[in-house]
Structure formats: structure tokens, C-alpha cells
Amino acid sequence: MKTESEKDTMRTLVGERVSPGLAQGKAFVYRDVLQRDSELSEIDSTQVDEEKTRIEEAIDDVRQSLIIDAKRIEGRLGKKSADIFRAQEAILLDAAVVEELKQTVAAESINAEHVIRTVFRRLARRFRDMSDEMFRARGDDIDDLSRRLLLSLAGIQAHSLENLPANTVLVARRLLPSDTVFLSRLSTVAVLAEFAGPAAHAALLARELGIPCVGGIPELLETVHMGDVVLVNGNEGTAVLNPDSGARQKFARDLDEERKRQETMAQVSRLEPTVTVDGVEVAVMANVRSREDVELAMNCGADGIGLFRTEPFFLSTKHFPSDREFAEFLLDSLHPAQGRQVDVRLLDIGADKNPLYLHLPPEPDPFLGRRGVRVLLEYPDLLEAQLRALLEVSQHFHIGVLIPMVTTESDVVQVVERFQHLADDMGIRKLPRIGAMIETPAAALSVPSLKKHVDFFSIGSNDLTQYTMAAGRENPLVAAYFIDDHPTILRLIELVIREAGDTPVSLCGELAGRIEVIPRLLRTGLRSLSVPAVLVPDVKQAIRHSRS
Ligand code: PEP
Ligand code: MG
């Protein structure tokens, strides 16, 4: 609630530039489901029945999705994985648990969310206190069940980011990958985030959607209110709340100029070759995640798609997608890029990107744990479904297939072998080009052995920086160490290019889109960059003004 003095008072918020551009819209203040639930909400006696019904509906909803997930997972990952969902379903069928939930609503006069948290925490503790190791491990399943119920309760009016109105300025403490899959540039015009370093997901998403983002604004959620008018300036890293008419008029003029500038730049980008002052040609491709992005990329003059991130698709489905569904998604998304080179990355999950339906167990050090290719090799059905879909797509598009989070030669060899095997089964004689992501120092230092098995490399500087500088990309406390243009990173890039020899190398991390770094990137020998679509025109322009 706004106090009288806060109401509609003009105010300027200052943060960091995360994604460029100007936009005007109305604030949507987003609190994620787990955050909201930590706020105790008391109810009165007239609301008890309503909350009980909400609990019953959430239980029904979660049971349905557990049955569907168990069936799909059984087909893909085997009975053992599916049994986890069946055990969860059994807990939800347990009359004593349902009774305890309902009684707690009445006895403690608190809302459904809080009841579910309390009762399931109690239940998890009971399991964790047992002497049998197997029962103790069930505590995690119960936490997961509680999370599913909470999500379902929130989802009674759909995910709060799913149907945002047009012209929304999204205001959040931070955004996780599973939040970002719901955003679309048709509704969200800008993002303001309290925590969003340059390689955080909120930043990546905003740049890829081509919308401005300002990060690092302290006490953001306490300052901005639902429906506030906001003018966002991503070029300066500022936002004006409740602007007066003078500020609005000036902003409208700036916005108009910016639009004209972008249209002219996009036209030049589409028509003119990208050649340095000393005559070296450089390819500028786009990073995308959807058909909308591919359309934008082509409109901005991208020479191809250097990185198609597939995680948003897998995170947006409620169940494990079949190879057919994945192939259809790609065939539709890639349509605007027909005839161009398109590099699709195999699913890079693990760490902070975990589709619930896969039920990957939690790990103590997720970023140093099972991510990318490690997960794919552990769940062969998950890998093979994607490879089959990609083989089909390769009959219609010039695709390359990128293997994420490579650390060893064996990571690559195993994927290539699976690929060859499936192609033989499907009667496809020619494999698509295969590429290894260089995102770890181990991969960067293993190029001579990796290149025996792949057709190209793509350097992911976001992770390469995180693992080389030992600074988490989502951790604001070590942002000062996350230096993606540090001499060590540029040296690794140079080494990769030198040792790759004739094997093409591209750079697709956020570093590739940093205009001021382009001259230094070209000096490492890089001749191919992949950047968020909206940055393609500016990056091409910067290359035209640089020497190689
Ligand atoms: C990277 O790590 O630089 C990269 C491109 O992959 P992602 O940002 O999706 O981890
Ligand atoms: Mg990466």
C-alpha cells in the first residue's frame, strides 16, 4: 500500500546499466511464490472453508501432474525414476496428511500456503529423523511436493508472469530461469531488478528480448508499487517513477529518436557487409530462444543463429516433451532463418535450471555438479530424444548441434557416438555439424584433443568467466571478480583460437555484445560473434570501425 506522501510522487531510481534502450510502462511488482508464502497470512473464520477448498484443488492438480509425469518418466528414464513420483502421489493420497492440512487451517486460522509449508515441513522432519537412510532421503521428496503444491496454489490464477498486460515494466528482486520462460516482448517492455549482474539470467533475458534492464537498485520492491508509471532508461541505468508531464514529454521525444536510430541501424546491418577498417570480414550471429527471437534476429541483420538456447522450451512445458514436440518447436522457431546457419544447443540443465518433472536430486555444489552434458550422459533417454529431433530438423535446416558444459574429451566422444548410432537407425547418412561449448578452463585447455571429434567451437564466456575467475555469475557479492574481459579470459580465447587451427570458433557469451571490448576481441583472432538479436546492428557497426 502506498502512503499518502508516496502517492504518485516523481522519483528517480539509479542502478546499473544491464540492457540498453528506453521504455515506458506500468510497474508489475513480482514476488516469487516461495517468497510470498513466507509472509504469514491470517484468515478469519468465514475464510476457513475457502482455504480448505483451495488445498483440495491444489492436491487434485498436483496428483494429476504426478500421474502424467510418472508415465512419461517411466518411458524415458525407467521405472526407478518414475517411482519417485508414485511415492509422492501416495503421500497425497494419505488421508491422514489431507486431514492434518485441513485441521491446521481451522485450528490456526492461517491461509492454505502457510498451512502447506508448516505441515510439510513437519512431515519432512519426521522422515529426516528416521534411522533408515532410505526414509531419511524422502525428506527431499516431501519438500518438492510442498513446492509443487505451492506452485499449484499460485497457479490457480496461472503463473503470475504468464499473462502480463501490455506495456509492463517488470519489477523483481531477481529472476530465475523458470520465471523468465513466461516473459514475452509483446507484454514486457522493461525489467528493473534488485539483483542482476551482467551475466545473471534477468540480464540475459532482457538483452535477448531487446528490452532495457536496470539492475542493482537497492530496496526496489519496497519503493515501486503495482501500477506505478515508470520511464526506464537502460542506456543510463536509471528509472523515473511517476514522472510529471515535463519528464514524460522529454522521454517521448527521446524514445522517438531512439526508435528512428534503431530502424536506420537495422537497415544498414541487413544490407552492408561487416568488414573491419583493414578489410577483415566478421560474422555476427544472434543468440535466441524462440521464434519471436529468430524473427527479430533476421530483422536486425544477423548472419545466422550462433546459439539457440533450448532450456526455456524445456522449462516451459509441464511434462517431459517428446522428440516430436521438440522437433515441431524447432521447425516452427527456425522458419524465419531458413537457408542460414543455425546452431542449436543441447539442453543445458542442472545447477539453477531444473525442470520439476525431471526430478533431479538437489546437490551440495550445483554449479560444480551435474550440468549440461553431464546430465545428458546420465539420462540417455533425455539425450536421445533431443538428438532424434535434431536429426529430423537437420533434414530441413543447416543446423549445428552444440554440446554444453564440456570438460573432458570423453564428454564429446560419447555424444558423437550416440548421434552416429541414432542417425544409422534413422537411415540418415550425414550428421549435422557438431560443436563443443568452451565454457570451462578444462575445455579451453583441451582444444587439441576436442577438435578431433567436432566441427566447430563456441566459447561461452559467461560460464568461462565464472569458472576461471571462481566467481558465481548470479552472486552479487562477488560481482567485482566476475570480469569477463579480464586478461586471463582474453588469453584463454586467444589460446582456443590458435589451437583450434582450421576448426571454426565463435564467441556467444555476453562478452561478445560489449561494444567497448570489440577491438580487443578482434585482436584475439575472433572472426565470429553471436549476440542478443537487438545488439547485432551496434556490434556490426563497432566492427566496421575497428581494426582486426
Ligand atoms: C555462456 O556460458 O557464456 C553461455 C553462452 O551459456 P549460458 O549463458 O546459457 O550458460
Ligand atoms: Mg553457459
Coordinates of C-alpha atoms and ligand atoms in Angstrom, one line a residue:
M1 CA 0.0 0.0 0.0
K2 CA 1.2 3.5 -0.8
T3 CA 1.3 6.0 2.0
E4 CA -0.2 9.5 1.2
S5 CA 3.2 11.0 0.8
E6 CA 4.4 8.3 -1.6
K7 CA 1.4 8.6 -3.9
D8 CA 2.4 9.5 -7.4
T9 CA 5.5 11.4 -6.3
M10 CA 8.1 11.7 -9.1
R11 CA 11.3 9.9 -8.1
T12 CA 14.5 8.8 -9.9
L13 CA 16.0 5.4 -9.2
V14 CA 19.6 4.9 -10.0
G15 CA 21.1 1.5 -10.7
E16 CA 23.5 -0.2 -13.2
R17 CA 23.1 -0.4 -16.9
V18 CA 22.3 -4.0 -17.7
S19 CA 20.5 -3.9 -21.1
P20 CA 20.2 -0.8 -23.2
G21 CA 17.2 1.0 -24.6
L22 CA 14.3 3.2 -23.4
A23 CA 10.8 2.1 -22.5
Q24 CA 7.8 3.4 -20.7
G25 CA 5.2 1.3 -18.9
K26 CA 3.3 0.3 -15.8
A27 CA 5.1 -1.5 -12.9
F28 CA 4.2 -5.1 -12.2
V29 CA 5.9 -6.0 -8.9
Y30 CA 6.7 -9.6 -8.9
R31 CA 7.3 -11.6 -5.7
D32 CA 8.1 -15.3 -6.4
V33 CA 5.8 -17.9 -4.9
L34 CA 8.2 -19.1 -2.2
Q35 CA 8.9 -15.5 -1.1
R36 CA 5.2 -14.7 -0.9
D37 CA 4.5 -17.7 1.1
S38 CA 6.9 -16.8 3.8
E39 CA 4.6 -14.0 4.7
L40 CA 2.2 -15.3 7.3
S41 CA -1.4 -14.6 6.2
E42 CA -4.1 -14.9 8.9
I43 CA -7.6 -15.6 7.9
D44 CA -10.9 -15.2 9.8
S45 CA -13.5 -18.0 10.4
T46 CA -15.5 -17.1 7.3
Q47 CA -12.5 -17.9 5.1
V48 CA -11.7 -21.4 6.5
D49 CA -13.9 -23.3 4.0
E50 CA -12.5 -21.4 1.1
E51 CA -8.9 -22.2 2.1
K52 CA -9.8 -25.9 2.6
T53 CA -11.2 -25.9 -0.9
R54 CA -8.0 -24.3 -2.3
I55 CA -6.0 -27.1 -0.6
E56 CA -8.2 -29.8 -2.1
E57 CA -7.9 -28.3 -5.6
A58 CA -4.1 -28.0 -5.3
I59 CA -3.9 -31.6 -4.2
D60 CA -6.0 -32.7 -7.2
D61 CA -4.0 -30.6 -9.5
V62 CA -0.6 -31.9 -8.3
R63 CA -1.8 -35.6 -8.2
Q64 CA -2.9 -35.3 -11.9
S65 CA 0.5 -33.9 -12.9
L66 CA 2.4 -36.6 -10.8
I67 CA 0.5 -39.3 -12.7
I68 CA 1.3 -37.8 -16.1
D69 CA 5.0 -37.2 -15.1
A70 CA 5.3 -40.8 -13.7
K71 CA 4.1 -42.2 -17.0
R72 CA 6.3 -40.1 -19.2
I73 CA 9.4 -40.5 -17.0
E74 CA 8.9 -44.3 -16.9
G75 CA 9.0 -44.4 -20.7
R76 CA 12.1 -42.2 -20.8
L77 CA 14.2 -42.7 -17.7
G78 CA 12.9 -46.0 -16.4
K79 CA 10.8 -47.3 -13.5
K80 CA 13.1 -46.3 -10.7
S81 CA 12.8 -42.6 -11.6
A82 CA 9.0 -42.9 -12.1
D83 CA 8.6 -44.4 -8.6
I84 CA 9.7 -41.2 -7.0
F85 CA 6.5 -39.6 -8.4
R86 CA 4.4 -42.6 -7.4
A87 CA 5.7 -42.3 -3.8
Q88 CA 4.8 -38.6 -3.8
E89 CA 1.3 -39.4 -5.1
A90 CA 0.9 -41.9 -2.3
I91 CA 1.7 -39.2 0.3
L92 CA -1.0 -37.0 -1.3
L93 CA -3.5 -39.9 -1.2
D94 CA -2.8 -40.4 2.5
A95 CA -6.0 -39.4 4.3
A96 CA -4.0 -38.5 7.5
V97 CA -2.0 -35.9 5.6
V98 CA -5.0 -34.3 4.0
E99 CA -6.8 -34.3 7.3
E100 CA -3.8 -32.7 9.1
L101 CA -3.8 -29.9 6.4
K102 CA -7.5 -29.2 6.8
Q103 CA -7.4 -29.2 10.6
T104 CA -4.5 -26.9 10.7
V105 CA -6.4 -24.3 8.6
A106 CA -9.2 -24.3 11.1
A107 CA -7.1 -24.6 14.3
E108 CA -4.5 -21.9 13.4
S109 CA -6.6 -19.6 11.1
I110 CA -3.9 -19.3 8.5
N111 CA -4.0 -19.5 4.7
A112 CA -3.5 -22.5 2.6
E113 CA 0.1 -21.6 1.6
H114 CA 1.2 -21.3 5.1
V115 CA -0.6 -24.5 6.2
I116 CA 1.1 -26.4 3.4
R117 CA 4.5 -25.0 4.4
T118 CA 4.0 -25.9 8.1
V119 CA 2.5 -29.3 7.7
F120 CA 5.0 -30.5 5.0
R121 CA 8.0 -29.1 7.0
R122 CA 6.8 -31.2 9.9
L123 CA 6.4 -34.2 7.7
A124 CA 9.8 -33.8 6.2
R125 CA 11.3 -33.6 9.6
R126 CA 9.6 -36.8 10.7
F127 CA 11.3 -38.6 7.7
R128 CA 14.7 -37.0 8.3
D129 CA 14.7 -38.1 11.9
M130 CA 14.2 -41.8 10.9
S131 CA 17.2 -44.1 11.2
D132 CA 16.8 -45.8 7.8
E133 CA 18.8 -44.0 5.2
M134 CA 16.1 -44.6 2.5
F135 CA 13.4 -42.9 4.6
R136 CA 15.7 -40.0 5.5
A137 CA 16.2 -39.3 1.8
R138 CA 12.4 -39.0 1.4
G139 CA 12.6 -35.6 3.2
D140 CA 13.7 -34.1 -0.1
D141 CA 10.7 -35.6 -1.9
I142 CA 8.4 -34.1 0.6
D143 CA 10.0 -30.6 0.2
D144 CA 9.5 -31.0 -3.5
L145 CA 5.9 -32.0 -3.1
S146 CA 5.3 -28.9 -0.9
R147 CA 6.8 -26.7 -3.6
R148 CA 4.6 -28.3 -6.2
L149 CA 1.5 -27.6 -4.1
L150 CA 2.6 -24.0 -3.5
L151 CA 3.1 -23.5 -7.2
S152 CA -0.2 -25.0 -7.9
L153 CA -1.9 -22.7 -5.4
A154 CA -0.2 -19.7 -7.1
G155 CA -1.2 -21.2 -10.5
I156 CA -4.9 -21.2 -9.7
Q157 CA -4.8 -17.8 -11.4
A158 CA -1.9 -19.1 -13.7
H159 CA 1.7 -18.2 -13.1
S160 CA 1.7 -14.6 -12.3
L161 CA 4.1 -13.8 -15.1
E162 CA 2.2 -15.8 -17.7
N163 CA -0.4 -13.3 -18.8
L164 CA 1.1 -9.9 -18.1
P165 CA -0.7 -6.9 -19.6
A166 CA 0.8 -5.0 -22.5
N167 CA 3.4 -2.3 -21.5
T168 CA 4.5 -4.0 -18.3
V169 CA 7.7 -2.9 -16.6
L170 CA 8.6 -6.0 -14.6
V171 CA 10.0 -5.2 -11.1
A172 CA 11.6 -8.1 -9.3
R173 CA 14.2 -8.8 -6.7
R174 CA 15.8 -11.3 -9.1
L175 CA 14.5 -13.6 -11.8
L176 CA 15.2 -17.3 -12.2
P177 CA 15.2 -19.2 -15.5
S178 CA 11.9 -20.8 -14.7
D179 CA 10.4 -17.3 -14.2
T180 CA 11.9 -15.9 -17.4
V181 CA 10.3 -18.5 -19.7
F182 CA 6.9 -16.8 -19.2
L183 CA 8.1 -13.4 -20.4
S184 CA 7.5 -12.1 -23.9
R185 CA 8.5 -8.8 -25.5
L186 CA 4.8 -8.5 -26.5
S187 CA 3.9 -7.7 -22.9
T188 CA 7.1 -6.8 -21.0
V189 CA 8.7 -3.6 -22.1
A190 CA 11.5 -3.3 -19.5
V191 CA 12.9 -5.0 -16.4
L192 CA 14.0 -3.5 -13.1
A193 CA 15.8 -5.9 -10.8
E194 CA 17.4 -5.5 -7.4
F195 CA 20.0 -8.2 -8.1
A196 CA 21.1 -8.5 -11.7
G197 CA 24.8 -8.6 -12.5
P198 CA 25.8 -8.6 -16.2
A199 CA 25.6 -12.4 -16.6
A200 CA 22.5 -13.0 -14.4
H201 CA 19.5 -14.6 -16.1
A202 CA 17.5 -11.4 -15.8
A203 CA 20.2 -9.6 -17.7
L204 CA 20.5 -12.2 -20.4
L205 CA 16.8 -12.4 -20.9
A206 CA 16.3 -8.6 -21.1
R207 CA 19.1 -8.3 -23.7
E208 CA 17.7 -11.2 -25.7
L209 CA 14.2 -9.8 -25.6
G210 CA 15.8 -6.5 -26.7
I211 CA 14.2 -4.6 -23.8
P212 CA 16.0 -2.3 -21.4
C213 CA 17.0 -3.5 -17.9
V214 CA 18.4 -1.7 -14.9
G215 CA 19.9 -3.8 -12.1
G216 CA 21.3 -3.2 -8.7
I217 CA 18.6 -0.9 -7.4
P218 CA 18.5 -1.1 -3.6
E219 CA 15.2 -1.7 -1.9
L220 CA 13.4 -1.8 -5.2
L221 CA 10.4 -3.8 -4.1
E222 CA 9.8 -1.5 -1.2
T223 CA 10.0 1.6 -3.4
V224 CA 8.0 0.7 -6.5
H225 CA 4.3 -0.1 -6.3
M226 CA 2.0 -2.1 -8.6
G227 CA 0.7 0.2 -11.4
D228 CA 3.3 3.0 -11.0
V229 CA 4.2 4.6 -14.2
V230 CA 7.9 4.1 -14.9
L231 CA 10.2 5.5 -17.5
V232 CA 13.2 3.2 -17.9
N233 CA 16.5 4.4 -19.4
G234 CA 18.7 1.3 -19.8
N235 CA 21.4 3.4 -21.5
E236 CA 22.0 5.4 -18.4
G237 CA 20.9 2.8 -15.8
T238 CA 18.0 4.9 -14.4
A239 CA 14.3 4.8 -14.0
V240 CA 11.8 7.6 -13.2
L241 CA 8.8 6.7 -11.1
N242 CA 5.5 8.6 -11.6
P243 CA 7.0 11.2 -13.9
D244 CA 5.5 14.7 -14.2
S245 CA 4.3 15.9 -17.6
G246 CA 7.6 17.6 -18.4
A247 CA 9.6 14.4 -17.8
R248 CA 7.1 12.4 -19.9
Q249 CA 7.3 14.8 -22.8
K250 CA 11.1 14.7 -22.9
F251 CA 11.1 11.0 -22.6
A252 CA 8.6 10.7 -25.5
R253 CA 11.0 12.7 -27.7
D254 CA 14.0 10.6 -26.7
L255 CA 12.0 7.4 -27.3
D256 CA 11.1 8.6 -30.8
E257 CA 14.7 9.4 -31.7
E258 CA 15.9 6.1 -30.3
R259 CA 13.4 4.2 -32.5
K260 CA 14.4 6.1 -35.6
R261 CA 18.1 5.4 -34.8
Q262 CA 17.4 1.7 -34.3
E263 CA 15.5 1.4 -37.6
T264 CA 18.3 3.0 -39.6
M265 CA 20.9 0.9 -37.8
A266 CA 18.9 -2.3 -38.5
Q267 CA 18.7 -1.4 -42.2
V268 CA 22.4 -0.8 -42.5
S269 CA 23.0 -4.1 -40.6
R270 CA 20.9 -6.1 -43.1
L271 CA 22.4 -4.6 -46.2
E272 CA 26.1 -3.7 -45.6
P273 CA 28.9 -6.2 -45.2
T274 CA 30.6 -6.4 -41.9
V275 CA 34.3 -5.7 -42.6
T276 CA 36.9 -4.1 -40.4
V277 CA 38.8 -1.0 -41.4
D278 CA 41.6 -3.2 -42.5
G279 CA 39.4 -5.4 -44.6
V280 CA 38.7 -8.5 -42.5
E281 CA 35.2 -9.9 -42.6
V282 CA 33.5 -10.9 -39.3
A283 CA 30.2 -12.9 -38.9
V284 CA 27.7 -11.5 -36.4
M285 CA 25.1 -14.0 -35.5
A286 CA 22.3 -14.0 -32.9
N287 CA 21.5 -15.8 -29.6
V288 CA 17.9 -16.8 -29.5
R289 CA 15.3 -18.9 -27.6
S290 CA 12.1 -18.7 -29.6
R291 CA 10.6 -18.0 -33.0
E292 CA 10.0 -14.4 -32.0
D293 CA 13.7 -14.0 -31.3
V294 CA 14.6 -15.6 -34.6
E295 CA 12.3 -13.1 -36.4
L296 CA 13.9 -10.2 -34.6
A297 CA 17.4 -11.6 -35.4
M298 CA 16.7 -11.7 -39.1
N299 CA 15.2 -8.2 -39.0
C300 CA 18.3 -6.9 -37.2
G301 CA 20.5 -8.4 -40.0
A302 CA 22.0 -11.4 -38.1
D303 CA 24.2 -13.6 -40.3
G304 CA 22.8 -16.7 -38.7
I305 CA 21.9 -18.1 -35.3
G306 CA 25.0 -18.8 -33.2
L307 CA 23.2 -20.0 -30.1
F308 CA 19.7 -21.4 -29.8
R309 CA 19.2 -21.9 -26.1
T310 CA 16.7 -24.8 -25.6
E311 CA 16.3 -24.5 -21.8
P312 CA 13.3 -22.1 -22.0
F313 CA 11.3 -24.6 -24.1
F314 CA 12.0 -27.5 -21.7
L315 CA 11.3 -25.3 -18.6
S316 CA 8.0 -24.0 -20.1
T317 CA 6.5 -27.4 -20.6
K318 CA 4.8 -29.1 -17.6
H319 CA 5.9 -32.5 -18.7
F320 CA 8.9 -34.1 -20.4
P321 CA 8.4 -33.2 -24.1
S322 CA 8.5 -35.9 -26.7
D323 CA 11.0 -35.8 -29.6
R324 CA 8.1 -34.9 -31.8
E325 CA 7.1 -31.9 -29.7
F326 CA 10.7 -30.7 -29.6
A327 CA 11.2 -31.2 -33.4
E328 CA 7.9 -29.3 -34.0
F329 CA 9.0 -26.4 -31.7
L330 CA 12.3 -26.1 -33.6
L331 CA 10.9 -26.4 -37.1
D332 CA 8.5 -23.6 -36.3
S333 CA 11.0 -21.4 -34.5
L334 CA 13.7 -21.7 -37.2
H335 CA 11.4 -20.9 -40.0
P336 CA 12.5 -17.3 -40.4
A337 CA 16.1 -18.4 -40.5
Q338 CA 15.7 -20.8 -43.5
G339 CA 18.9 -21.0 -45.5
R340 CA 21.1 -19.7 -42.7
Q341 CA 23.4 -21.4 -40.3
V342 CA 21.7 -22.2 -37.0
D343 CA 23.5 -23.7 -34.0
V344 CA 21.2 -25.4 -31.6
R345 CA 22.5 -26.2 -28.1
L346 CA 21.5 -29.4 -26.4
L347 CA 19.7 -28.9 -23.1
D348 CA 22.0 -27.2 -20.6
I349 CA 20.2 -28.0 -17.3
G350 CA 21.4 -28.7 -13.8
A351 CA 22.6 -26.0 -11.3
D352 CA 19.9 -23.4 -11.3
K353 CA 17.9 -24.7 -14.3
N354 CA 15.9 -27.7 -13.3
P355 CA 12.6 -28.7 -14.9
L356 CA 10.5 -30.1 -12.0
Y357 CA 9.3 -33.0 -14.0
L358 CA 12.9 -34.4 -14.3
H359 CA 13.2 -34.6 -10.5
L360 CA 16.9 -34.2 -10.5
P361 CA 18.1 -34.6 -6.9
P362 CA 19.5 -31.5 -5.2
E363 CA 23.3 -31.3 -4.9
P364 CA 25.6 -29.5 -2.5
D365 CA 27.6 -27.6 -5.2
P366 CA 25.1 -27.3 -8.1
F367 CA 27.4 -25.2 -10.4
L368 CA 30.2 -27.7 -9.9
G369 CA 27.9 -30.6 -10.1
R370 CA 25.7 -32.2 -12.8
R371 CA 25.1 -29.7 -15.5
G372 CA 24.8 -29.8 -19.3
V373 CA 26.4 -32.8 -20.9
R374 CA 26.9 -34.5 -17.5
V375 CA 23.1 -34.7 -17.0
L376 CA 22.6 -35.8 -20.6
L377 CA 25.0 -38.7 -20.3
E378 CA 23.4 -39.8 -17.1
Y379 CA 19.9 -39.8 -18.6
P380 CA 20.5 -41.2 -22.1
D381 CA 16.8 -41.1 -23.0
L382 CA 16.8 -37.3 -22.4
L383 CA 19.8 -37.0 -24.7
E384 CA 18.5 -39.3 -27.4
A385 CA 15.1 -37.7 -27.6
Q386 CA 16.9 -34.4 -28.5
L387 CA 19.3 -36.0 -30.9
R388 CA 16.4 -37.7 -32.8
A389 CA 14.6 -34.4 -33.0
L390 CA 17.7 -32.6 -34.2
L391 CA 18.4 -35.3 -36.9
E392 CA 14.9 -34.6 -38.2
V393 CA 15.3 -30.9 -38.1
S394 CA 18.7 -31.3 -39.9
Q395 CA 16.8 -32.5 -43.0
H396 CA 15.2 -29.0 -43.3
F397 CA 17.8 -26.5 -41.9
H398 CA 21.6 -26.1 -41.8
I399 CA 21.9 -26.9 -38.2
G400 CA 24.9 -27.3 -35.9
V401 CA 24.5 -29.1 -32.6
L402 CA 26.3 -27.6 -29.6
I403 CA 27.3 -29.8 -26.6
P404 CA 27.1 -27.7 -23.3
M405 CA 29.4 -27.7 -20.3
V406 CA 32.1 -29.9 -21.8
T407 CA 35.1 -30.7 -19.6
T408 CA 36.6 -33.9 -21.0
E409 CA 37.2 -35.4 -24.4
S410 CA 35.0 -38.4 -23.3
D411 CA 32.0 -36.0 -22.9
V412 CA 32.2 -35.2 -26.6
V413 CA 33.1 -38.7 -27.8
Q414 CA 30.1 -40.2 -26.0
V415 CA 27.6 -37.7 -27.5
V416 CA 29.0 -38.1 -31.0
E417 CA 28.8 -41.9 -30.7
R418 CA 25.1 -41.7 -29.7
F419 CA 24.4 -39.3 -32.5
Q420 CA 26.1 -41.6 -35.1
H421 CA 24.2 -44.6 -33.8
L422 CA 20.8 -42.9 -34.0
A423 CA 21.5 -41.5 -37.4
D424 CA 22.2 -45.0 -38.6
D425 CA 19.0 -46.2 -37.1
M426 CA 17.1 -43.4 -38.8
G427 CA 18.8 -44.0 -42.1
I428 CA 20.3 -40.5 -42.1
R429 CA 23.7 -40.6 -43.8
K430 CA 25.1 -37.2 -42.9
L431 CA 25.3 -35.9 -39.3
P432 CA 24.7 -32.2 -38.7
R433 CA 27.8 -30.3 -37.7
I434 CA 28.7 -30.9 -34.1
G435 CA 30.2 -28.3 -31.8
A436 CA 31.6 -28.2 -28.3
M437 CA 30.9 -25.3 -26.0
I438 CA 34.0 -24.0 -24.4
E439 CA 32.8 -22.9 -21.0
T440 CA 35.3 -24.3 -18.6
P441 CA 39.0 -23.8 -18.3
A442 CA 39.4 -27.6 -18.8
A443 CA 37.7 -27.4 -22.2
A444 CA 39.7 -24.3 -23.2
L445 CA 42.9 -26.2 -22.4
S446 CA 41.8 -29.4 -24.2
V447 CA 41.1 -27.9 -27.7
P448 CA 43.8 -30.1 -29.4
S449 CA 42.0 -33.3 -28.3
L450 CA 38.5 -32.0 -28.6
K451 CA 38.9 -30.8 -32.2
K452 CA 39.4 -34.4 -33.3
H453 CA 35.7 -35.0 -32.7
V454 CA 33.9 -31.8 -33.5
D455 CA 33.3 -29.4 -36.5
F456 CA 33.3 -26.1 -34.5
F457 CA 33.7 -24.5 -31.1
S458 CA 31.6 -21.9 -29.4
I459 CA 33.1 -20.1 -26.4
G460 CA 30.5 -19.4 -23.6
S461 CA 32.3 -16.5 -21.8
N462 CA 29.6 -16.3 -19.1
D463 CA 30.5 -19.7 -17.7
L464 CA 34.1 -19.5 -18.7
T465 CA 34.4 -16.3 -16.6
Q466 CA 32.5 -17.9 -13.7
Y467 CA 34.8 -20.9 -13.6
T468 CA 38.1 -19.2 -14.4
M469 CA 37.6 -16.3 -12.0
A470 CA 35.9 -18.5 -9.4
A471 CA 33.0 -16.0 -9.1
G472 CA 29.4 -17.2 -9.3
R473 CA 27.5 -15.4 -12.2
E474 CA 24.4 -14.9 -10.1
N475 CA 26.2 -13.9 -6.9
P476 CA 26.1 -10.1 -6.4
L477 CA 28.7 -10.4 -3.5
V478 CA 31.5 -11.4 -5.9
A479 CA 30.4 -9.2 -8.9
A480 CA 33.7 -7.4 -8.6
Y481 CA 35.5 -10.7 -9.5
F482 CA 33.2 -11.5 -12.4
I483 CA 35.3 -9.7 -15.0
D484 CA 34.5 -11.2 -18.4
D485 CA 37.1 -9.1 -20.3
H486 CA 39.9 -9.9 -17.8
P487 CA 43.2 -10.6 -19.5
T488 CA 43.1 -14.2 -18.4
I489 CA 39.8 -14.7 -20.3
L490 CA 41.1 -13.0 -23.4
R491 CA 44.2 -15.2 -23.2
L492 CA 42.1 -18.3 -23.0
I493 CA 40.1 -17.1 -26.0
E494 CA 43.3 -16.5 -27.9
L495 CA 44.6 -19.9 -27.0
V496 CA 41.4 -21.6 -28.1
I497 CA 41.5 -19.9 -31.5
R498 CA 45.2 -20.7 -32.0
E499 CA 44.9 -24.3 -31.0
A500 CA 41.7 -24.8 -33.0
G501 CA 43.6 -24.1 -36.2
D502 CA 41.1 -24.7 -39.1
T503 CA 38.2 -25.6 -36.8
P504 CA 35.9 -22.5 -36.7
V505 CA 35.5 -20.7 -33.3
S506 CA 32.7 -18.4 -32.3
L507 CA 32.1 -16.4 -29.1
C508 CA 28.5 -16.4 -27.8
G509 CA 28.7 -15.2 -24.2
E510 CA 27.6 -11.7 -23.1
L511 CA 31.1 -10.5 -23.7
A512 CA 30.6 -10.7 -27.5
G513 CA 27.9 -7.9 -27.2
R514 CA 30.1 -5.5 -25.3
I515 CA 30.8 -2.8 -27.8
E516 CA 33.8 -1.3 -26.0
V517 CA 35.5 -4.7 -25.9
I518 CA 35.1 -5.5 -29.6
P519 CA 38.5 -4.2 -30.7
R520 CA 40.2 -6.4 -28.1
L521 CA 38.1 -9.4 -29.1
L522 CA 39.1 -9.0 -32.8
R523 CA 42.8 -8.9 -31.8
T524 CA 42.4 -12.3 -30.2
G525 CA 41.7 -13.6 -33.7
L526 CA 37.9 -14.0 -33.3
R527 CA 36.0 -13.8 -36.6
S528 CA 32.6 -14.8 -35.5
L529 CA 30.4 -13.4 -32.7
S530 CA 26.9 -14.3 -31.5
V531 CA 25.0 -11.7 -29.6
P532 CA 21.4 -10.9 -28.5
A533 CA 19.5 -10.1 -31.7
V534 CA 18.9 -6.5 -30.8
L535 CA 22.6 -5.8 -30.4
V536 CA 23.5 -7.1 -33.9
P537 CA 23.4 -3.7 -35.6
D538 CA 25.5 -2.0 -33.0
V539 CA 28.1 -4.8 -32.9
K540 CA 28.4 -4.8 -36.7
Q541 CA 28.8 -1.0 -36.6
A542 CA 31.6 -1.3 -34.0
I543 CA 33.4 -4.0 -36.1
R544 CA 33.3 -1.7 -39.1
H545 CA 35.1 1.0 -37.0
S546 CA 37.7 -1.4 -35.7
R547 CA 41.0 -3.0 -36.9
S548 CA 41.5 -6.7 -36.8
Ligands
PEP1 C1 27.8 -18.9 -21.6 O1 28.1 -19.6 -20.6 O2 28.5 -17.9 -22.0 C2 26.7 -19.3 -22.5 C3 26.5 -18.7 -23.6 O3 25.8 -20.1 -21.9 P1 24.6 -19.7 -20.9 O4 24.7 -18.2 -20.6 O5 23.3 -20.2 -21.4 O6 25.1 -20.5 -19.7
MG2 MG 27.0 -21.4 -20.3

